[in-house]
Coordinates of C-alpha atoms and ligand atoms in Angstrom, one line a residue:
M29 CA 22.8 30.4 4.4
T30 CA 25.6 29.5 2.0
G31 CA 25.5 32.5 -0.3
R32 CA 25.2 30.2 -3.3
A33 CA 22.9 31.4 -6.1
D34 CA 19.6 29.5 -6.5
E35 CA 19.7 26.7 -9.1
P36 CA 17.1 27.3 -11.8
T37 CA 14.9 24.5 -13.1
D38 CA 11.3 24.2 -14.4
A39 CA 9.7 21.5 -12.1
V40 CA 10.8 19.8 -8.9
V41 CA 9.3 16.6 -7.6
V42 CA 10.1 15.9 -4.0
G43 CA 10.2 12.2 -3.1
A44 CA 11.1 9.3 -5.5
G45 CA 8.7 6.6 -4.2
L46 CA 5.9 5.3 -6.4
T47 CA 4.1 8.6 -6.3
G48 CA 7.1 10.7 -7.2
L49 CA 8.2 8.4 -10.0
V50 CA 4.8 8.4 -11.6
T51 CA 4.6 12.2 -11.2
A52 CA 8.0 12.8 -12.7
V53 CA 7.4 10.5 -15.7
R54 CA 4.1 12.1 -16.5
L55 CA 5.5 15.6 -16.1
A56 CA 8.4 14.9 -18.3
R57 CA 6.2 13.4 -21.0
A58 CA 4.1 16.6 -20.9
T59 CA 7.0 19.0 -20.9
G60 CA 10.0 17.5 -22.7
P61 CA 13.5 16.5 -21.6
G62 CA 15.7 18.3 -19.1
R63 CA 12.9 20.1 -17.3
V64 CA 12.1 17.9 -14.3
L65 CA 14.3 17.4 -11.2
L66 CA 13.4 14.6 -8.9
L67 CA 14.8 14.9 -5.3
E68 CA 15.0 11.9 -3.0
S69 CA 16.3 12.0 0.6
G70 CA 17.2 8.3 0.7
G71 CA 20.1 6.6 -1.0
E72 CA 17.9 5.0 -3.6
P73 CA 14.5 5.5 -5.2
G74 CA 11.4 3.4 -4.5
G75 CA 10.4 4.4 -1.0
R76 CA 8.0 1.8 0.5
A77 CA 7.8 0.1 -2.9
R78 CA 11.4 -1.1 -2.6
T79 CA 12.3 -4.8 -3.0
T80 CA 15.5 -6.2 -1.5
D81 CA 17.5 -9.1 -3.0
H82 CA 18.9 -11.9 -0.8
Q83 CA 20.8 -14.5 -2.8
G84 CA 18.3 -14.2 -5.6
Y85 CA 15.2 -14.1 -3.4
R86 CA 13.2 -10.9 -3.9
L87 CA 11.6 -9.6 -0.7
G88 CA 9.2 -6.7 -0.7
L89 CA 8.8 -4.6 2.4
G90 CA 5.8 -6.6 3.3
P91 CA 3.2 -8.2 1.0
R92 CA 2.2 -6.3 -2.2
A93 CA -0.6 -6.8 -4.8
L94 CA -1.1 -4.5 -7.7
Y95 CA -4.6 -3.3 -8.3
H96 CA -6.2 -2.7 -11.7
T97 CA -6.1 1.1 -11.4
T98 CA -2.4 1.2 -10.7
R99 CA -1.7 -1.1 -13.6
A100 CA -3.9 1.0 -15.9
E101 CA -2.1 4.2 -14.9
L102 CA 1.3 2.6 -15.4
G103 CA 0.1 1.3 -18.7
A104 CA -0.8 4.8 -19.7
L105 CA 2.8 5.7 -19.1
G106 CA 3.9 2.9 -21.4
I107 CA 4.8 0.5 -18.6
R108 CA 3.6 -3.1 -18.8
V109 CA 4.0 -4.9 -15.5
P110 CA 4.5 -8.7 -15.5
A111 CA 2.0 -9.6 -12.8
R112 CA 0.0 -12.8 -12.1
E113 CA -3.2 -13.4 -10.2
P114 CA -3.1 -15.5 -7.0
D115 CA -5.4 -18.5 -6.7
L116 CA -7.8 -17.6 -3.9
S117 CA -9.7 -20.9 -4.1
T118 CA -6.9 -22.6 -2.1
A119 CA -7.0 -20.1 0.8
L120 CA -7.4 -21.5 4.3
A121 CA -9.1 -19.7 7.1
L122 CA -7.5 -19.7 10.5
R123 CA -10.0 -19.8 13.4
D124 CA -9.5 -20.9 17.0
G125 CA -5.9 -21.8 16.2
A126 CA -6.9 -24.4 13.4
L127 CA -6.9 -24.2 9.6
H128 CA -10.2 -24.7 7.7
P129 CA -11.0 -24.6 4.0
G130 CA -11.2 -20.9 3.4
Y131 CA -13.7 -18.6 2.0
A132 CA -11.8 -16.0 0.1
A133 CA -13.3 -17.2 -3.2
P134 CA -17.1 -17.6 -3.8
G135 CA -17.0 -21.4 -4.2
P136 CA -15.3 -22.3 -0.9
L137 CA -17.3 -19.5 0.8
L138 CA -20.6 -21.1 -0.2
R139 CA -19.4 -24.5 1.3
T140 CA -17.6 -23.4 4.4
R141 CA -18.7 -25.1 7.7
L142 CA -17.6 -22.0 9.6
L143 CA -20.8 -20.3 8.7
S144 CA -24.5 -21.3 8.6
P145 CA -26.2 -21.3 5.1
R146 CA -27.9 -18.0 5.9
E147 CA -24.6 -16.4 6.9
R148 CA -22.7 -17.8 3.9
L149 CA -25.3 -16.3 1.5
A150 CA -25.2 -12.9 3.2
V151 CA -21.4 -12.7 3.3
A152 CA -21.2 -14.0 -0.3
R153 CA -23.6 -11.3 -1.5
L154 CA -21.8 -8.5 0.3
L155 CA -18.4 -9.6 -1.0
A156 CA -19.6 -10.1 -4.5
L157 CA -21.8 -7.0 -4.9
S158 CA -20.5 -4.3 -2.7
R159 CA -19.3 -1.2 -4.4
G160 CA -18.7 2.4 -3.3
H161 CA -21.7 4.6 -3.1
R162 CA -22.2 8.1 -1.8
S163 CA -24.8 6.9 0.5
L164 CA -22.2 4.9 2.4
A165 CA -19.9 7.9 3.0
G166 CA -19.7 9.0 6.6
T167 CA -20.7 5.6 7.9
N168 CA -17.8 3.5 9.3
A169 CA -17.3 0.0 8.0
A170 CA -18.3 -1.6 11.4
Q171 CA -21.7 0.0 11.1
W172 CA -22.0 -0.9 7.4
L173 CA -21.3 -4.6 8.2
A174 CA -23.7 -4.5 11.1
D175 CA -26.4 -3.1 8.8
R176 CA -25.8 -5.7 6.1
L177 CA -24.9 -9.0 7.9
P178 CA -27.1 -11.0 10.3
T179 CA -24.6 -12.1 12.9
E180 CA -21.3 -11.2 14.5
R181 CA -19.8 -14.4 13.0
A182 CA -20.8 -13.3 9.5
R183 CA -19.4 -9.8 10.1
E184 CA -16.1 -11.3 11.3
A185 CA -15.9 -13.5 8.3
A186 CA -16.6 -10.7 5.8
F187 CA -14.1 -8.4 7.5
A188 CA -11.4 -11.1 7.4
V189 CA -11.5 -10.9 3.6
L190 CA -11.9 -7.1 3.4
R191 CA -9.0 -6.6 5.8
I192 CA -6.5 -8.4 3.6
S193 CA -6.9 -6.0 0.7
S194 CA -7.2 -2.8 2.7
Y195 CA -4.7 -3.5 5.5
T196 CA -7.3 -2.0 7.9
G197 CA -7.5 -4.0 11.1
R198 CA -10.2 -1.9 12.6
P199 CA -13.6 -1.8 10.9
E200 CA -14.7 1.2 13.0
M201 CA -11.8 3.2 11.6
I202 CA -12.3 3.2 7.9
D203 CA -15.2 4.9 5.9
A204 CA -17.6 2.3 4.4
N205 CA -17.7 4.0 1.0
A206 CA -13.9 3.9 0.8
L207 CA -13.7 0.3 1.8
A208 CA -16.5 -0.9 -0.5
A209 CA -15.1 1.0 -3.5
H210 CA -11.7 -0.5 -2.8
F211 CA -13.1 -4.0 -2.6
A212 CA -14.9 -3.5 -5.9
E213 CA -11.5 -2.6 -7.3
V214 CA -9.9 -5.7 -5.8
R215 CA -12.6 -7.8 -7.5
R216 CA -11.3 -6.6 -10.9
G217 CA -8.2 -8.7 -10.1
V218 CA -4.9 -8.3 -8.2
G219 CA -1.4 -9.0 -9.5
Y220 CA 1.7 -10.3 -7.8
V221 CA 4.6 -8.9 -9.7
D222 CA 7.5 -11.0 -11.1
G223 CA 10.6 -9.7 -9.4
G224 CA 8.6 -7.8 -6.8
W225 CA 7.6 -4.1 -6.9
R226 CA 11.2 -3.3 -7.7
T227 CA 10.3 -4.3 -11.3
V228 CA 7.8 -1.4 -11.3
V229 CA 10.3 1.0 -9.7
D230 CA 13.0 0.0 -12.2
A231 CA 10.6 0.4 -15.1
L232 CA 9.5 3.8 -14.0
L233 CA 13.1 4.9 -13.4
A234 CA 14.2 3.7 -16.8
R235 CA 11.3 5.7 -18.3
A236 CA 12.1 8.7 -16.3
R237 CA 15.7 8.6 -17.4
A238 CA 14.7 8.1 -21.0
L239 CA 12.5 11.2 -20.7
G240 CA 15.4 13.3 -19.3
V241 CA 14.3 13.5 -15.7
A242 CA 17.3 14.3 -13.4
L243 CA 17.2 12.1 -10.2
R244 CA 19.2 13.3 -7.2
T245 CA 19.4 10.8 -4.3
G246 CA 20.7 11.8 -0.9
S247 CA 19.0 15.1 -1.3
R248 CA 16.6 16.0 1.5
V249 CA 14.3 18.9 1.1
T250 CA 14.0 21.0 4.3
A251 CA 11.7 23.9 3.1
V252 CA 9.4 24.8 0.3
E253 CA 7.9 28.2 -0.5
G254 CA 5.1 28.8 -2.9
G255 CA 4.8 31.8 -5.3
A256 CA 5.2 32.8 -8.9
R257 CA 8.6 31.0 -8.8
P258 CA 8.4 28.5 -5.9
R259 CA 11.6 27.8 -4.0
V260 CA 12.9 24.5 -2.6
T261 CA 15.7 24.4 0.0
T262 CA 17.8 21.2 0.5
A263 CA 19.5 20.1 3.6
D264 CA 22.9 21.4 2.3
G265 CA 21.4 24.9 2.1
Q266 CA 21.1 24.9 -1.7
G267 CA 18.1 26.8 -3.0
I268 CA 16.3 25.7 -6.2
R269 CA 13.9 27.9 -8.1
A270 CA 11.2 26.3 -10.2
R271 CA 7.8 27.1 -11.7
S272 CA 6.1 24.1 -10.1
V273 CA 6.9 21.9 -7.1
V274 CA 5.2 18.6 -6.3
L275 CA 5.5 17.1 -2.9
A276 CA 5.0 13.5 -3.8
G277 CA 4.5 10.7 -1.3
L278 CA 5.3 12.8 1.8
S279 CA 2.7 12.4 4.6
R280 CA 0.4 15.3 5.2
R281 CA 2.3 16.2 8.3
S282 CA 5.7 16.1 6.5
A283 CA 4.4 18.2 3.7
G284 CA 3.0 20.7 6.2
R285 CA 6.3 21.0 8.0
L286 CA 8.2 21.8 4.7
L287 CA 5.7 24.5 3.8
D288 CA 5.6 26.0 7.3
P289 CA 8.7 24.9 9.3
A290 CA 7.8 27.2 12.2
G291 CA 4.1 26.4 12.2
Q292 CA 2.0 24.2 14.5
P293 CA 2.4 20.5 13.7
D294 CA -0.6 19.1 11.8
T295 CA -3.0 17.7 14.3
G296 CA -3.9 14.8 12.0
D297 CA -7.4 15.8 11.1
G298 CA -6.9 14.2 7.7
G299 CA -7.2 10.7 9.3
N300 CA -4.9 8.5 11.4
S301 CA -2.0 6.7 9.8
L302 CA -2.2 2.9 9.5
H303 CA 0.6 0.5 10.4
T304 CA 1.2 -3.2 9.8
A305 CA 3.6 -5.7 11.3
C306 CA 5.2 -7.7 8.5
L307 CA 7.5 -10.8 8.4
D308 CA 9.2 -11.4 5.1
V309 CA 10.8 -14.8 4.7
A310 CA 12.9 -16.6 2.1
L311 CA 13.1 -20.4 2.3
S312 CA 15.3 -22.7 0.2
R313 CA 12.4 -25.2 0.1
L314 CA 8.7 -25.0 1.0
P315 CA 8.0 -27.6 3.7
D316 CA 4.2 -27.8 3.0
P317 CA 3.0 -26.8 -0.5
R318 CA -0.6 -27.2 0.5
R319 CA -0.6 -24.3 3.1
T320 CA 0.3 -21.4 1.0
L321 CA -2.5 -18.8 1.6
V322 CA -4.0 -18.3 5.1
F323 CA -6.5 -15.6 6.2
G324 CA -6.9 -15.1 10.0
V325 CA -10.6 -14.9 11.0
D326 CA -10.6 -14.3 14.8
E327 CA -7.1 -12.8 14.7
P328 CA -5.9 -10.3 12.1
L329 CA -3.2 -12.6 10.6
Y330 CA -2.1 -13.3 7.0
L331 CA 0.3 -15.7 5.3
S332 CA 1.0 -16.0 1.6
V333 CA 3.6 -17.8 -0.4
F334 CA 4.1 -15.1 -3.0
S335 CA 6.5 -17.2 -5.0
R336 CA 3.8 -19.6 -5.8
T337 CA 2.3 -17.0 -8.0
A338 CA 5.1 -14.7 -9.1
R339 CA 8.7 -15.2 -10.0
L340 CA 10.5 -14.2 -6.8
A341 CA 12.8 -17.1 -5.8
P342 CA 15.4 -19.4 -7.4
D343 CA 14.2 -22.8 -8.5
G344 CA 12.8 -24.8 -5.6
G345 CA 12.9 -21.8 -3.2
A346 CA 10.0 -19.8 -1.8
V347 CA 9.2 -16.2 -0.7
L348 CA 6.6 -15.8 1.9
H349 CA 5.0 -12.7 3.4
L350 CA 3.2 -12.8 6.7
A351 CA 1.4 -9.9 8.3
R352 CA -0.5 -8.9 11.4
Y353 CA -2.9 -6.0 10.9
D354 CA -3.2 -3.4 13.6
D355 CA -6.5 -4.0 15.4
G356 CA -5.8 -1.4 18.1
G357 CA -5.1 -4.1 20.7
G358 CA -1.6 -2.6 21.4
L359 CA 0.2 -5.9 21.2
G360 CA 4.0 -5.4 21.6
A361 CA 6.5 -6.1 18.8
T362 CA 7.9 -9.2 20.5
E363 CA 4.5 -10.8 21.0
V364 CA 3.5 -10.0 17.4
R365 CA 6.7 -11.6 16.0
K366 CA 6.0 -14.7 18.2
R367 CA 2.5 -15.0 16.7
L368 CA 3.8 -14.7 13.2
H369 CA 6.4 -17.4 13.9
E370 CA 3.6 -19.6 15.4
L371 CA 1.7 -19.1 12.1
L372 CA 4.7 -20.2 10.2
D373 CA 5.2 -23.2 12.5
L374 CA 1.6 -24.2 11.8
C375 CA 1.7 -23.8 8.0
Q376 CA 5.3 -24.6 7.2
P377 CA 6.7 -26.9 9.9
G378 CA 10.5 -27.2 9.8
W379 CA 10.8 -23.7 8.1
R380 CA 13.7 -22.8 10.4
E381 CA 15.9 -25.6 8.8
V382 CA 15.5 -24.2 5.3
L383 CA 15.6 -20.5 6.2
V384 CA 17.6 -18.3 3.9
H385 CA 16.5 -14.9 5.2
E386 CA 14.0 -13.4 7.5
R387 CA 13.0 -9.7 8.1
F388 CA 10.6 -8.4 10.7
L389 CA 9.1 -5.0 10.2
P390 CA 7.2 -4.3 13.4
R391 CA 5.4 -1.2 12.2
I392 CA 5.6 -0.1 8.6
T393 CA 3.3 2.6 7.4
T394 CA 0.7 1.1 5.0
M395 CA -1.4 4.3 4.7
T396 CA -0.2 7.7 5.8
A397 CA -3.9 8.7 6.4
V398 CA -6.9 6.4 6.5
P399 CA -10.0 7.8 4.9
E400 CA -12.1 7.7 8.0
A401 CA -15.9 8.2 8.3
R402 CA -15.3 11.1 10.7
T403 CA -13.1 12.9 8.2
G404 CA -15.5 12.5 5.3
G405 CA -13.9 9.4 3.8
L406 CA -12.6 9.8 0.2
A407 CA -14.5 13.0 -0.4
G408 CA -12.8 14.5 2.7
R409 CA -9.3 14.1 1.3
P410 CA -7.6 17.2 0.0
G411 CA -7.0 17.9 -3.7
V412 CA -3.6 18.3 -5.3
R413 CA -3.6 22.1 -5.2
L414 CA -2.7 24.1 -2.1
D415 CA -4.6 27.5 -2.0
D416 CA -2.0 29.1 0.3
H417 CA 1.0 28.0 -1.7
P418 CA 0.8 28.8 -5.4
G419 CA 2.8 26.6 -7.6
V420 CA 3.1 23.8 -5.0
F421 CA 1.1 20.6 -5.4
V422 CA 0.7 17.5 -3.3
A423 CA 0.2 13.8 -4.2
G424 CA 0.2 10.6 -2.3
D425 CA -2.0 8.0 -0.6
W426 CA -3.9 10.7 1.3
V427 CA -4.7 13.0 -1.7
G428 CA -7.6 13.0 -4.1
P429 CA -11.2 11.6 -4.2
R430 CA -10.4 8.1 -5.5
G431 CA -8.5 5.0 -4.5
L432 CA -6.7 3.5 -1.6
L433 CA -3.0 2.7 -1.2
A434 CA -1.0 2.7 -4.5
D435 CA -4.1 3.5 -6.5
A436 CA -4.4 6.8 -4.6
C437 CA -0.7 7.5 -5.2
V438 CA -0.8 7.0 -9.0
L439 CA -4.1 8.8 -9.5
S440 CA -3.1 11.9 -7.4
G441 CA 0.4 11.8 -8.9
A442 CA -1.1 12.0 -12.4
R443 CA -3.3 14.9 -11.4
A444 CA -0.5 16.8 -9.7
A445 CA 1.7 16.3 -12.7
D446 CA -0.9 17.7 -15.0
A447 CA -1.5 20.7 -12.7
A448 CA 2.3 21.3 -12.4
A449 CA 2.8 21.0 -16.2
A450 CA 0.1 23.6 -16.8
R451 CA 2.4 26.2 -15.1
L452 CA 5.4 25.5 -17.3
Ligands
FAD16 C1 3.4 -3.5 4.1 C2 2.8 -2.7 3.0 C3 1.9 -3.4 2.1 C4 1.3 -2.7 1.0 N1 0.6 -3.3 0.1 C5 0.0 -2.7 -0.9 C6 -0.8 -3.4 -1.8 O1 -0.9 -4.6 -1.8 N2 -1.3 -2.7 -2.9 C7 -1.2 -1.3 -3.0 O2 -1.7 -0.8 -3.9 N3 -0.5 -0.7 -2.1 C8 0.1 -1.3 -1.1 N4 0.9 -0.6 -0.1 C9 1.0 0.8 -0.3 C10 2.0 1.3 -1.3 O3 3.2 0.6 -1.1 C11 2.3 2.8 -1.0 O4 1.0 3.5 -1.1 C12 3.2 3.4 -2.0 O5 4.4 2.6 -2.2 C13 3.6 4.8 -1.4 O6 4.4 5.4 -2.3 P1 4.7 7.0 -2.1 O7 5.7 7.4 -3.1 O8 3.5 7.7 -1.9 O9 5.4 7.1 -0.6 P2 6.8 6.5 -0.2 O10 7.1 5.2 -0.8 O11 6.9 6.6 1.3 O12 7.8 7.5 -0.9 C14 8.1 8.8 -0.4 C15 9.5 9.1 -0.8 O13 9.8 10.5 -0.4 C16 11.1 10.5 0.2 N5 11.1 11.7 1.0 C17 10.4 11.9 2.1 N6 10.6 13.2 2.6 C18 11.5 13.7 1.8 C19 12.2 15.0 1.8 N7 12.0 15.9 2.7 N8 13.0 15.3 0.8 C20 13.3 14.3 -0.2 N9 12.7 13.1 -0.2 C21 11.8 12.8 0.8 C22 11.2 9.2 1.0 O14 12.5 8.9 1.2 C23 10.5 8.2 0.0 O15 11.4 7.6 -0.9 C24 1.5 -1.3 0.9 C25 2.3 -0.6 1.8 C26 3.0 -1.3 2.8 C27 3.9 -0.6 3.7

């Protein structure tokens, strides 16, 4: 204890990633200037949506595509994102170590030699028509694909496409309703953002500042108590009293620890977290402009030249993102990196001679909790209110009945902001 008096404010948002920024902007719009304090433990805002700059090459922390819901929610906050749609018709499928004309778009899918005519039609129907439905909830995606598709080869082909947009390498892990609803969202179009997701973070920050949100970086919250006047404690021992507190973008486990530091750790009943290995690469020249989008079929691999679609590199240069999705095989980081390098060798031979920057992220958290069939899928996720902690709300990729990934962040952030504003 420092003996310092508690600092008074109206609303505190903990975490300045995408969720926290959306929450803070929406709260400030509802309540007016000078009433929202945004606390971030890191040295800068953005969280996992950060983009780093290397001699003018913009590298996200792994590949990022913005979905329709996120764009619409940002639009509702007055933020227009400069994003462009990648051309999926040129995608190649990697199978048995060789590249084939791909089937990520309907045309190439109906012509691919990797599938029989019957398999092509079944996969095309599933990818074109699937949408979330209550009847799918509680079934895992492996079972759903087995029910809908005639052969193992067709199931593998369909999942190769579904995997890319959901980051889920294990069909038995994710709830079928959540996956199908997400893929319906993806069909509405995805956008690669000019300048990377930093463009979104910067726009949200500028909006937050204009609305009078106070951002404090390097401020780690260590405890939160609910009540008529909830209290937040930061690592330097300072107490802050507010009317509402939103824990935004913290995992379920981290939020639980802040609310009950002495309690039992959360056993993870809300679904397992999901991790992905990513290789982010800047090249001064693209060795092969024909091999810019590759989907692994029999191995969960991905390569995309993002700069082919969005403005991310100086003239003539290229930004590539490669990933290997976690299929539960337990491959070590060295082996994963080797396989990603092999994919680069196959698609962009000579890349080492034109390398500007390379970053390997062996295990970045793509989802803090997967909506699993066994946890009730999307309907099993908690809402923004915490019954035992009045005045404290949660938001993030594990909260609320709709959306995966950033969609869940912005939707739950908006709900939490509205609930928090109602107490001011
Ligand atoms: C490789 C990868 C690819 C992805 N691709 C896509 C995609 O294509 N489309 C899509 O929609 N989504 C995608 N996502 C998901 C999306 O990036 C995340 O859902 C989103 O950025 C998460 O934002 P967040 O604010 O909820 O969490 P975070 O970004 O993790 O932010 C949480 C913030 O809280 C801060 N914090 C934590 N604890 C405390 C504390 N005690 N006190 C103060 N601050 C604290 C952290 O420092 C952090 O800045 C991807 C994610 C990854 C990793």
